[in-house]
Tab-separated table of N, CA and C in Angstrom:
chain	number	residue	atom	x	y	z
A	1	MET	N	127.034	117.488	113.554
A	1	MET	CA	128.350	117.983	113.861
A	1	MET	C	128.934	118.675	112.632
A	2	VAL	N	129.695	119.704	112.898
A	2	VAL	CA	130.318	120.463	111.820
A	2	VAL	C	131.780	120.687	112.183
A	3	TYR	N	132.662	120.420	111.237
A	3	TYR	CA	134.088	120.669	111.454
A	3	TYR	C	134.336	122.166	111.394
A	4	VAL	N	134.980	122.713	112.439
A	4	VAL	CA	135.271	124.147	112.473
A	4	VAL	C	136.742	124.412	112.807
A	5	GLY	N	137.620	123.455	112.525
A	5	GLY	CA	139.027	123.575	112.881
A	5	GLY	C	139.795	124.532	112.005
A	6	ASP	N	141.077	124.628	112.306
A	6	ASP	CA	141.973	125.540	111.599
A	6	ASP	C	142.189	125.149	110.144
A	7	HIS	N	141.888	123.915	109.794
A	7	HIS	CA	142.158	123.415	108.446
A	7	HIS	C	140.886	123.246	107.628
A	8	LEU	N	139.858	124.019	107.924
A	8	LEU	CA	138.576	123.868	107.234
A	8	LEU	C	138.733	123.997	105.721
A	9	GLN	N	139.452	125.006	105.263
A	9	GLN	CA	139.617	125.182	103.818
A	9	GLN	C	140.392	124.020	103.205
A	10	ASP	N	141.371	123.481	103.936
A	10	ASP	CA	142.112	122.312	103.447
A	10	ASP	C	141.188	121.109	103.296
A	11	VAL	N	140.308	120.914	104.256
A	11	VAL	CA	139.352	119.804	104.191
A	11	VAL	C	138.429	119.985	102.990
A	12	ILE	N	137.925	121.184	102.796
A	12	ILE	CA	137.053	121.465	101.646
A	12	ILE	C	137.804	121.188	100.344
A	13	ASN	N	139.046	121.654	100.256
A	13	ASN	CA	139.844	121.429	99.041
A	13	ASN	C	140.059	119.941	98.779
A	14	GLU	N	140.295	119.155	99.825
A	14	GLU	CA	140.501	117.719	99.641
A	14	GLU	C	139.220	117.020	99.208
A	15	VAL	N	138.089	117.436	99.752
A	15	VAL	CA	136.812	116.843	99.336
A	15	VAL	C	136.558	117.154	97.863
A	16	VAL	N	136.797	118.391	97.461
A	16	VAL	CA	136.617	118.765	96.051
A	16	VAL	C	137.575	117.966	95.174
A	17	ALA	N	138.832	117.852	95.580
A	17	ALA	CA	139.807	117.087	94.793
A	17	ALA	C	139.405	115.618	94.696
A	18	PHE	N	138.888	115.079	95.782
A	18	PHE	CA	138.497	113.669	95.841
A	18	PHE	C	137.361	113.358	94.873
A	19	TYR	N	136.388	114.243	94.780
A	19	TYR	CA	135.199	113.969	93.975
A	19	TYR	C	135.179	114.663	92.617
A	20	VAL	N	135.871	115.766	92.463
A	20	VAL	CA	135.746	116.542	91.224
A	20	VAL	C	137.010	116.513	90.380
A	21	ASP	N	138.147	116.683	91.002
A	21	ASP	CA	139.396	116.814	90.251
A	21	ASP	C	139.931	115.447	89.830
A	22	ARG	N	139.179	114.802	88.943
A	22	ARG	CA	139.572	113.492	88.422
A	22	ARG	C	139.400	113.509	86.925
A	23	ASP	N	139.893	112.445	86.311
A	23	ASP	CA	139.746	112.325	84.864
A	23	ASP	C	138.275	112.315	84.485
A	24	GLY	N	138.016	112.806	83.326
A	24	GLY	CA	136.659	112.800	82.804
A	24	GLY	C	136.308	114.148	82.217
A	25	GLU	N	135.534	114.097	81.171
A	25	GLU	CA	135.066	115.327	80.550
A	25	GLU	C	134.081	115.992	81.496
A	26	GLN	N	134.363	117.212	81.900
A	26	GLN	CA	133.566	117.877	82.917
A	26	GLN	C	132.313	118.492	82.307
A	27	THR	N	131.355	117.619	82.068
A	27	THR	CA	130.065	117.991	81.506
A	27	THR	C	129.020	117.967	82.611
A	28	PHE	N	127.802	118.291	82.249
A	28	PHE	CA	126.673	118.217	83.175
A	28	PHE	C	126.610	116.846	83.836
A	29	GLU	N	126.709	115.774	83.022
A	29	GLU	CA	126.632	114.415	83.547
A	29	GLU	C	127.773	114.119	84.517
A	30	PHE	N	128.962	114.632	84.214
A	30	PHE	CA	130.122	114.438	85.084
A	30	PHE	C	129.829	114.976	86.480
A	31	TYR	N	129.323	116.205	86.555
A	31	TYR	CA	129.075	116.823	87.857
A	31	TYR	C	127.911	116.167	88.593
A	32	ILE	N	126.876	115.776	87.886
A	32	ILE	CA	125.768	115.055	88.529
A	32	ILE	C	126.278	113.723	89.073
A	33	ASP	N	127.105	113.031	88.291
A	33	ASP	CA	127.672	111.751	88.717
A	33	ASP	C	128.522	111.923	89.971
A	34	ARG	N	129.375	112.923	90.009
A	34	ARG	CA	130.244	113.144	91.175
A	34	ARG	C	129.431	113.579	92.395
A	35	TYR	N	128.428	114.416	92.190
A	35	TYR	CA	127.567	114.845	93.296
A	35	TYR	C	126.825	113.643	93.874
A	36	THR	N	126.313	112.789	93.003
A	36	THR	CA	125.617	111.583	93.445
A	36	THR	C	126.575	110.667	94.195
A	37	GLU	N	127.779	110.531	93.679
A	37	GLU	CA	128.794	109.708	94.339
A	37	GLU	C	129.107	110.251	95.731
A	38	PHE	N	129.261	111.561	95.845
A	38	PHE	CA	129.543	112.192	97.134
A	38	PHE	C	128.414	111.929	98.125
A	39	LEU	N	127.178	112.191	97.711
A	39	LEU	CA	126.047	111.973	98.615
A	39	LEU	C	125.898	110.499	98.978
A	40	SER	N	126.116	109.607	98.023
A	40	SER	CA	126.036	108.169	98.302
A	40	SER	C	127.083	107.754	99.330
A	41	ASP	N	128.306	108.243	99.164
A	41	ASP	CA	129.356	107.918	100.133
A	41	ASP	C	129.015	108.477	101.505
A	42	LEU	N	128.585	109.728	101.534
A	42	LEU	CA	128.295	110.404	102.791
A	42	LEU	C	127.117	109.775	103.535
A	43	LEU	N	126.041	109.483	102.814
A	43	LEU	CA	124.807	109.033	103.457
A	43	LEU	C	124.653	107.520	103.542
A	44	PHE	N	125.286	106.765	102.643
A	44	PHE	CA	125.056	105.323	102.601
A	44	PHE	C	126.335	104.497	102.726
A	45	ASN	N	127.291	104.711	101.843
A	45	ASN	CA	128.436	103.806	101.755
A	45	ASN	C	129.321	103.821	102.997
A	46	VAL	N	129.765	104.990	103.431
A	46	VAL	CA	130.629	105.062	104.606
A	46	VAL	C	129.887	104.587	105.855
A	47	PRO	N	128.654	105.029	106.110
A	47	PRO	CA	127.935	104.474	107.266
A	47	PRO	C	127.714	102.961	107.171
A	48	ALA	N	127.474	102.438	105.972
A	48	ALA	CA	127.291	100.989	105.818
A	48	ALA	C	128.564	100.244	106.193
A	49	VAL	N	129.698	100.707	105.697
A	49	VAL	CA	130.968	100.051	106.013
A	49	VAL	C	131.269	100.173	107.502
A	50	ASN	N	131.043	101.341	108.089
A	50	ASN	CA	131.266	101.502	109.527
A	50	ASN	C	130.358	100.578	110.331
A	51	GLY	N	129.106	100.428	109.897
A	51	GLY	CA	128.179	99.511	110.563
A	51	GLY	C	128.626	98.064	110.443
A	52	ILE	N	129.141	97.704	109.284
A	52	ILE	CA	129.654	96.340	109.083
A	52	ILE	C	130.829	96.085	110.022
A	53	TYR	N	131.785	97.018	110.085
A	53	TYR	CA	132.933	96.844	110.977
A	53	TYR	C	132.480	96.721	112.431
A	54	ALA	N	131.557	97.574	112.854
A	54	ALA	CA	131.093	97.550	114.245
A	54	ALA	C	130.419	96.222	114.578
A	55	ARG	N	129.579	95.730	113.699
A	55	ARG	CA	128.894	94.460	113.953
A	55	ARG	C	129.875	93.290	113.908
A	56	ARG	N	130.809	93.351	112.972
A	56	ARG	CA	131.816	92.292	112.902
A	56	ARG	C	132.668	92.289	114.167
A	57	ASP	N	133.074	93.471	114.631
A	57	ASP	CA	133.888	93.561	115.842
A	57	ASP	C	133.126	93.087	117.074
A	58	ALA	N	131.790	93.177	117.023
A	58	ALA	CA	130.944	92.669	118.112
A	58	ALA	C	130.654	91.175	117.933
A	59	ARG	N	131.304	90.555	116.947
A	59	ARG	CA	131.224	89.123	116.657
A	59	ARG	C	129.864	88.676	116.126
A	60	TRP	N	129.194	89.545	115.419
A	60	TRP	CA	127.965	89.147	114.730
A	60	TRP	C	128.345	88.365	113.481
A	61	ASP	N	127.504	87.424	113.104
A	61	ASP	CA	127.633	86.802	111.791
A	61	ASP	C	127.044	87.798	110.803
A	62	ILE	N	127.849	88.266	109.888
A	62	ILE	CA	127.361	89.317	108.994
A	62	ILE	C	127.753	89.023	107.551
A	63	TYR	N	126.821	89.310	106.664
A	63	TYR	CA	126.978	89.120	105.231
A	63	TYR	C	126.594	90.433	104.566
A	64	ALA	N	127.261	90.749	103.479
A	64	ALA	CA	126.988	92.016	102.795
A	64	ALA	C	126.741	91.757	101.318
A	65	TYR	N	125.922	92.611	100.732
A	65	TYR	CA	125.749	92.551	99.281
A	65	TYR	C	125.666	93.951	98.715
A	66	VAL	N	126.036	94.056	97.452
A	66	VAL	CA	125.908	95.294	96.691
A	66	VAL	C	125.008	94.979	95.510
A	67	PHE	N	123.949	95.740	95.378
A	67	PHE	CA	123.000	95.529	94.291
A	67	PHE	C	123.374	96.471	93.158
A	68	ASP	N	123.920	95.912	92.086
A	68	ASP	CA	124.432	96.705	90.969
A	68	ASP	C	123.646	96.512	89.682
A	69	LEU	N	122.406	96.143	89.776
A	69	LEU	CA	121.614	95.889	88.575
A	69	LEU	C	120.700	97.076	88.291
A	70	TYR	N	120.829	97.636	87.117
A	70	TYR	CA	119.920	98.689	86.677
A	70	TYR	C	118.849	98.036	85.818
A	71	ASN	N	117.602	98.289	86.155
A	71	ASN	CA	116.471	97.714	85.428
A	71	ASN	C	115.741	98.849	84.719
A	72	ASP	N	115.702	98.803	83.400
A	72	ASP	CA	115.026	99.852	82.627
A	72	ASP	C	113.557	99.994	82.996
A	73	ALA	N	112.963	98.954	83.583
A	73	ALA	CA	111.543	99.002	83.940
A	73	ALA	C	111.257	100.077	84.983
A	74	TYR	N	112.215	100.390	85.832
A	74	TYR	CA	111.979	101.455	86.804
A	74	TYR	C	112.870	102.653	86.540
A	75	GLY	N	113.406	102.737	85.350
A	75	GLY	CA	114.230	103.870	84.963
A	75	GLY	C	113.409	104.974	84.332
A	76	ASP	N	114.085	106.012	83.976
A	76	ASP	CA	113.465	107.175	83.358
A	76	ASP	C	114.240	107.470	82.076
A	77	ASP	N	113.536	107.523	80.957
A	77	ASP	CA	114.194	107.758	79.669
A	77	ASP	C	114.884	109.116	79.602
A	78	ASP	N	114.491	110.051	80.468
A	78	ASP	CA	115.111	111.370	80.470
A	78	ASP	C	116.485	111.377	81.151
A	79	ILE	N	116.800	110.319	81.875
A	79	ILE	CA	118.099	110.239	82.540
A	79	ILE	C	119.151	109.845	81.507
A	80	PRO	N	120.231	110.617	81.397
A	80	PRO	CA	121.284	110.260	80.432
A	80	PRO	C	121.819	108.853	80.703
A	81	LYS	N	122.157	108.134	79.645
A	81	LYS	CA	122.616	106.741	79.782
A	81	LYS	C	123.803	106.621	80.723
A	82	ARG	N	124.686	107.596	80.703
A	82	ARG	CA	125.869	107.548	81.570
A	82	ARG	C	125.486	107.508	83.051
A	83	LEU	N	124.331	108.051	83.391
A	83	LEU	CA	123.918	108.144	84.788
A	83	LEU	C	122.973	107.026	85.211
A	84	ARG	N	122.625	106.142	84.318
A	84	ARG	CA	121.693	105.060	84.654
A	84	ARG	C	122.433	103.933	85.359
A	85	ARG	N	122.056	103.716	86.599
A	85	ARG	CA	122.634	102.629	87.395
A	85	ARG	C	121.723	102.358	88.580
A	86	ALA	N	122.012	101.290	89.259
A	86	ALA	CA	121.218	100.947	90.433
A	86	ALA	C	121.295	102.090	91.442
A	87	THR	N	120.184	102.365	92.080
A	87	THR	CA	120.117	103.425	93.075
A	87	THR	C	119.833	102.821	94.442
A	88	HIS	N	119.890	103.667	95.462
A	88	HIS	CA	119.549	103.218	96.805
A	88	HIS	C	118.142	102.622	96.786
A	89	ALA	N	118.005	101.448	97.330
A	89	ALA	CA	116.730	100.726	97.457
A	89	ALA	C	116.197	100.180	96.137
A	90	SER	N	117.025	100.125	95.096
A	90	SER	CA	116.535	99.550	93.840
A	90	SER	C	116.393	98.035	93.935
A	91	ASP	N	116.853	97.453	95.030
A	91	ASP	CA	116.654	96.026	95.258
A	91	ASP	C	115.291	95.715	95.875
A	92	VAL	N	114.602	96.728	96.382
A	92	VAL	CA	113.326	96.511	97.080
A	92	VAL	C	112.294	95.763	96.239
A	93	PRO	N	112.086	96.103	94.976
A	93	PRO	CA	111.083	95.350	94.209
A	93	PRO	C	111.403	93.860	94.094
A	94	TYR	N	112.669	93.513	94.095
A	94	TYR	CA	113.049	92.105	94.010
A	94	TYR	C	112.807	91.384	95.333
A	95	ILE	N	112.869	92.129	96.422
A	95	ILE	CA	112.689	91.543	97.744
A	95	ILE	C	111.213	91.501	98.128
A	96	LEU	N	110.466	92.569	97.858
A	96	LEU	CA	109.092	92.680	98.339
A	96	LEU	C	108.014	92.435	97.297
A	97	GLU	N	108.333	92.438	96.024
A	97	GLU	CA	107.342	92.212	94.972
A	97	GLU	C	106.706	90.848	95.167
A	98	PRO	N	105.421	90.634	95.059
A	98	PRO	CA	104.410	91.592	94.613
A	98	PRO	C	103.719	92.348	95.738
A	99	THR	N	104.330	92.369	96.945
A	99	THR	CA	103.709	93.059	98.067
A	99	THR	C	103.517	94.537	97.782
A	100	ILE	N	104.469	95.134	97.099
A	100	ILE	CA	104.346	96.543	96.745
A	100	ILE	C	104.476	96.691	95.242
A	101	ASP	N	103.984	97.786	94.742
A	101	ASP	CA	104.089	98.062	93.314
A	101	ASP	C	104.668	99.459	93.160
A	102	ILE	N	105.922	99.522	92.750
A	102	ILE	CA	106.607	100.803	92.612
A	102	ILE	C	106.548	101.240	91.160
A	103	LEU	N	105.907	102.359	90.917
A	103	LEU	CA	105.852	102.934	89.575
A	103	LEU	C	105.443	101.904	88.520
A	104	ASP	N	104.443	101.118	88.835
A	104	ASP	CA	103.951	100.096	87.914
A	104	ASP	C	105.087	99.163	87.489
A	105	TRP	N	105.948	98.848	88.425
A	105	TRP	CA	107.121	98.020	88.185
A	105	TRP	C	106.700	96.593	87.881
A	106	LYS	N	107.323	96.006	86.897
A	106	LYS	CA	107.036	94.624	86.506
A	106	LYS	C	108.329	93.819	86.558
A	107	LEU	N	108.226	92.591	87.044
A	107	LEU	CA	109.381	91.712	87.122
A	107	LEU	C	109.591	91.038	85.780
A	108	HIS	N	110.702	91.349	85.121
A	108	HIS	CA	111.032	90.706	83.850
A	108	HIS	C	111.452	89.266	84.105
A	109	ASP	N	111.156	88.391	83.161
A	109	ASP	CA	111.548	86.989	83.294
A	109	ASP	C	113.043	86.841	83.542
A	110	LYS	N	113.854	87.672	82.874
A	110	LYS	CA	115.304	87.545	83.017
A	110	LYS	C	115.787	87.926	84.411
A	111	HIS	N	114.927	88.586	85.201
A	111	HIS	CA	115.322	88.994	86.546
A	111	HIS	C	114.667	88.149	87.631
A	112	LYS	N	113.879	87.167	87.258
A	112	LYS	CA	113.216	86.336	88.266
A	112	LYS	C	114.224	85.561	89.098
A	113	ASN	N	115.380	85.228	88.512
A	113	ASN	CA	116.389	84.516	89.294
A	113	ASN	C	116.915	85.381	90.439
A	114	ILE	N	116.888	86.698	90.285
A	114	ILE	CA	117.328	87.589	91.360
A	114	ILE	C	116.325	87.558	92.499
A	115	LYS	N	115.043	87.597	92.171
A	115	LYS	CA	114.002	87.488	93.195
A	115	LYS	C	114.131	86.154	93.929
A	116	GLU	N	114.324	85.081	93.188
A	116	GLU	CA	114.493	83.758	93.800
A	116	GLU	C	115.749	83.718	94.675
A	117	PHE	N	116.812	84.374	94.221
A	117	PHE	CA	118.053	84.439	94.989
A	117	PHE	C	117.800	85.093	96.345
A	118	PHE	N	117.124	86.237	96.353
A	118	PHE	CA	116.818	86.922	97.611
A	118	PHE	C	115.924	86.066	98.499
A	119	GLU	N	114.857	85.520	97.940
A	119	GLU	CA	113.928	84.711	98.732
A	119	GLU	C	114.649	83.552	99.405
A	120	GLU	N	115.416	82.817	98.622
A	120	GLU	CA	116.119	81.648	99.148
A	120	GLU	C	117.181	82.058	100.172
A	121	SER	N	117.955	83.084	99.861
A	121	SER	CA	119.021	83.536	100.761
A	121	SER	C	118.467	84.042	102.082
A	122	PHE	N	117.439	84.876	102.038
A	122	PHE	CA	116.879	85.434	103.264
A	122	PHE	C	116.196	84.362	104.100
A	123	ALA	N	115.492	83.444	103.454
A	123	ALA	CA	114.832	82.358	104.187
A	123	ALA	C	115.872	81.481	104.880
A	124	GLU	N	116.923	81.125	104.167
A	124	GLU	CA	117.975	80.296	104.759
A	124	GLU	C	118.697	81.041	105.880
A	125	PHE	N	118.879	82.344	105.724
A	125	PHE	CA	119.521	83.121	106.783
A	125	PHE	C	118.660	83.101	108.043
A	126	ALA	N	117.349	83.268	107.879
A	126	ALA	CA	116.442	83.257	109.029
A	126	ALA	C	116.412	81.886	109.706
A	127	ILE	N	116.473	80.831	108.925
A	127	ILE	CA	116.369	79.475	109.467
A	127	ILE	C	117.720	78.942	109.939
A	128	GLU	N	118.734	79.078	109.105
A	128	GLU	CA	120.030	78.440	109.356
A	128	GLU	C	121.104	79.381	109.902
A	129	GLY	N	120.897	80.694	109.771
A	129	GLY	CA	121.897	81.645	110.244
A	129	GLY	C	122.912	82.065	109.203
A	130	HIS	N	122.764	81.575	107.976
A	130	HIS	CA	123.626	82.014	106.876
A	130	HIS	C	122.840	81.891	105.570
A	131	PRO	N	123.091	82.805	104.635
A	131	PRO	CA	122.276	82.877	103.414
A	131	PRO	C	122.689	81.863	102.340
A	132	LEU	N	122.196	80.658	102.474
A	132	LEU	CA	122.455	79.634	101.463
A	132	LEU	C	121.491	79.798	100.300
A	133	ASN	N	121.961	79.455	99.121
A	133	ASN	CA	121.096	79.430	97.943
A	133	ASN	C	121.758	78.543	96.903
A	134	HIS	N	121.025	78.184	95.888
A	134	HIS	CA	121.560	77.272	94.874
A	134	HIS	C	122.284	77.995	93.740
A	135	GLN	N	122.322	79.331	93.777
A	135	GLN	CA	122.889	80.080	92.657
A	135	GLN	C	124.322	80.549	92.877
A	136	ALA	N	124.689	80.845	94.112
A	136	ALA	CA	126.028	81.386	94.367
A	136	ALA	C	126.423	81.154	95.817
A	137	LEU	N	127.716	81.050	96.057
A	137	LEU	CA	128.239	80.902	97.405
A	137	LEU	C	128.351	82.283	98.040
A	138	TRP	N	127.661	82.469	99.141
A	138	TRP	CA	127.635	83.755	99.827
A	138	TRP	C	128.448	83.600	101.107
A	139	LEU	N	129.625	84.204	101.156
A	139	LEU	CA	130.543	84.054	102.278
A	139	LEU	C	130.388	85.192	103.274
A	140	GLU	N	130.787	84.919	104.539
A	140	GLU	CA	130.812	85.991	105.528
A	140	GLU	C	131.802	87.057	105.076
A	141	ILE	N	131.720	88.217	105.701
A	141	ILE	CA	132.482	89.361	105.216
A	141	ILE	C	133.993	89.220	105.317
A	142	SER	N	134.528	88.468	106.252
A	142	SER	CA	135.950	88.210	106.497
A	142	SER	C	136.420	89.024	107.695
A	143	ALA	N	137.587	88.665	108.195
A	143	ALA	CA	138.102	89.284	109.415
A	143	ALA	C	138.965	90.517	109.156
A	144	ASP	N	139.453	90.696	107.943
A	144	ASP	CA	140.337	91.839	107.693
A	144	ASP	C	139.547	93.034	107.159
A	145	ARG	N	140.260	94.098	106.832
A	145	ARG	CA	139.611	95.333	106.380
A	145	ARG	C	139.134	95.250	104.935
A	146	THR	N	139.557	94.224	104.199
A	146	THR	CA	139.074	94.016	102.837
A	146	THR	C	137.883	93.077	102.928
A	147	LEU	N	136.707	93.614	102.920
A	147	LEU	CA	135.497	92.851	103.204
A	147	LEU	C	134.989	92.094	101.984
A	148	ARG	N	134.570	90.842	102.211
A	148	ARG	CA	133.919	90.068	101.150
A	148	ARG	C	132.467	90.496	101.062
A	149	TYR	N	131.927	90.445	99.868
A	149	TYR	CA	130.520	90.769	99.675
A	149	TYR	C	129.999	90.048	98.446
A	150	MET	N	128.687	89.956	98.358
A	150	MET	CA	128.036	89.381	97.192
A	150	MET	C	127.634	90.531	96.279
A	151	GLN	N	128.121	90.507	95.052
A	151	GLN	CA	127.683	91.497	94.072
A	151	GLN	C	126.518	90.896	93.297
A	152	ILE	N	125.421	91.621	93.285
A	152	ILE	CA	124.231	91.172	92.575
A	152	ILE	C	124.041	92.090	91.384
A	153	ALA	N	124.288	91.539	90.215
A	153	ALA	CA	124.113	92.268	88.958
A	153	ALA	C	123.433	91.294	88.008
A	154	LYS	N	123.893	91.211	86.792
A	154	LYS	CA	123.316	90.223	85.874
A	154	LYS	C	123.678	88.814	86.315
A	155	GLU	N	124.785	88.677	87.023
A	155	GLU	CA	125.225	87.407	87.602
A	155	GLU	C	125.435	87.647	89.092
A	156	PHE	N	125.637	86.578	89.834
A	156	PHE	CA	125.945	86.674	91.256
A	156	PHE	C	127.412	86.316	91.427
A	157	GLU	N	128.128	87.134	92.189
A	157	GLU	CA	129.557	86.892	92.326
A	157	GLU	C	130.034	87.356	93.691
A	158	THR	N	130.765	86.483	94.393
A	158	THR	CA	131.388	86.879	95.641
A	158	THR	C	132.668	87.627	95.303
A	159	LYS	N	132.836	88.797	95.908
A	159	LYS	CA	134.009	89.625	95.631
A	159	LYS	C	134.653	90.057	96.939
A	160	MET	N	135.873	90.524	96.826
A	160	MET	CA	136.586	91.099	97.965
A	160	MET	C	136.590	92.615	97.808
A	161	GLY	N	136.627	93.313	98.944
A	161	GLY	CA	136.798	94.755	98.895
A	161	GLY	C	135.502	95.527	98.871
A	162	PHE	N	134.611	95.265	99.819
A	162	PHE	CA	133.347	95.979	99.922
A	162	PHE	C	133.620	97.478	99.949
A	163	PHE	N	133.177	98.178	98.941
A	163	PHE	CA	133.362	99.619	98.790
A	163	PHE	C	134.827	100.020	98.802
A	164	ASN	N	135.697	99.179	98.225
A	164	ASN	CA	137.098	99.565	98.089
A	164	ASN	C	137.257	100.763	97.176
A	165	GLY	N	136.233	101.067	96.381
A	165	GLY	CA	136.288	102.261	95.555
A	165	GLY	C	136.552	103.495	96.396
A	166	LEU	N	136.054	103.497	97.632
A	166	LEU	CA	136.331	104.617	98.528
A	166	LEU	C	137.824	104.687	98.822
A	167	LYS	N	138.435	103.534	99.083
A	167	LYS	CA	139.866	103.511	99.379
A	167	LYS	C	140.681	103.924	98.164
A	168	GLN	N	140.274	103.479	96.986
A	168	GLN	CA	141.027	103.797	95.778
A	168	GLN	C	140.996	105.291	95.489
A	169	ARG	N	139.974	105.979	95.958
A	169	ARG	CA	139.866	107.414	95.714
A	169	ARG	C	140.399	108.232	96.883
A	170	GLN	N	140.907	107.552	97.920
A	170	GLN	CA	141.347	108.277	99.105
A	170	GLN	C	142.468	109.251	98.778
A	171	ILE	N	142.455	110.323	99.507
A	171	ILE	CA	143.518	111.312	99.401
A	171	ILE	C	144.428	111.108	100.604
A	172	HIS	N	145.709	111.035	100.378
A	172	HIS	CA	146.648	110.817	101.467
A	172	HIS	C	147.105	112.174	101.992
A	173	HIS	N	146.944	112.362	103.266
A	173	HIS	CA	147.298	113.642	103.864
A	173	HIS	C	147.720	113.414	105.308
A	174	THR	N	148.258	114.453	105.907
A	174	THR	CA	148.558	114.419	107.325
A	174	THR	C	147.248	114.613	108.074
A	175	PRO	N	146.943	113.732	109.035
A	175	PRO	CA	145.675	113.879	109.758
A	175	PRO	C	145.581	115.232	110.460
A	176	TYR	N	144.405	115.796	110.435
A	176	TYR	CA	144.157	117.066	111.097
A	176	TYR	C	143.676	116.822	112.514
A	177	GLN	N	143.921	117.792	113.368
A	177	GLN	CA	143.308	117.779	114.686
A	177	GLN	C	141.942	118.430	114.516
A	178	PHE	N	140.887	117.648	114.682
A	178	PHE	CA	139.548	118.149	114.413
A	178	PHE	C	138.937	118.786	115.648
A	179	SER	N	138.392	119.974	115.458
A	179	SER	CA	137.556	120.619	116.457
A	179	SER	C	136.141	120.525	115.921
A	180	VAL	N	135.238	120.020	116.712
A	180	VAL	CA	133.883	119.791	116.231
A	180	VAL	C	132.905	120.587	117.070
A	181	ALA	N	131.975	121.255	116.390
A	181	ALA	CA	130.901	121.977	117.073
A	181	ALA	C	129.592	121.290	116.742
A	182	SER	N	128.752	121.125	117.731
A	182	SER	CA	127.453	120.474	117.497
A	182	SER	C	126.409	121.491	117.130
């Protein structure tokens, strides 16, 4: 679908303002970071949140996590430090290792607790219907629009506001009447 309404240029301007017209030195890294943020929101974050709301509204038991751990073992030294962070599917080696070997990826001792966290949580979810583990309390997402989630980084922490970063960057405007062409 493509928006073709009377306010197309306004929509484009708001998207640019949302992702580009913010504080920060506008260097190569700045633009790569904003482009990555835009694509992540468009392809992963917004659909993930919409999927969570839909499943919750259908009364599914649902739990969410955000994997925020960057592991130098699967990084690239050519990537500027400012841009090094967890990427889509960077949790896969912790979940499936040693079943797969991504780029000669090795599990560091300091990250073995993350692998154990996933194993225990997923096994308990399959058996008991909720992801219990001995490392952190993993709560359901909650009934309101501020969703609870488990942040997996160097530590495990239950937080509120699953992808609230999207809300914090929202642009307030008068809603447009959208005409959509397929």
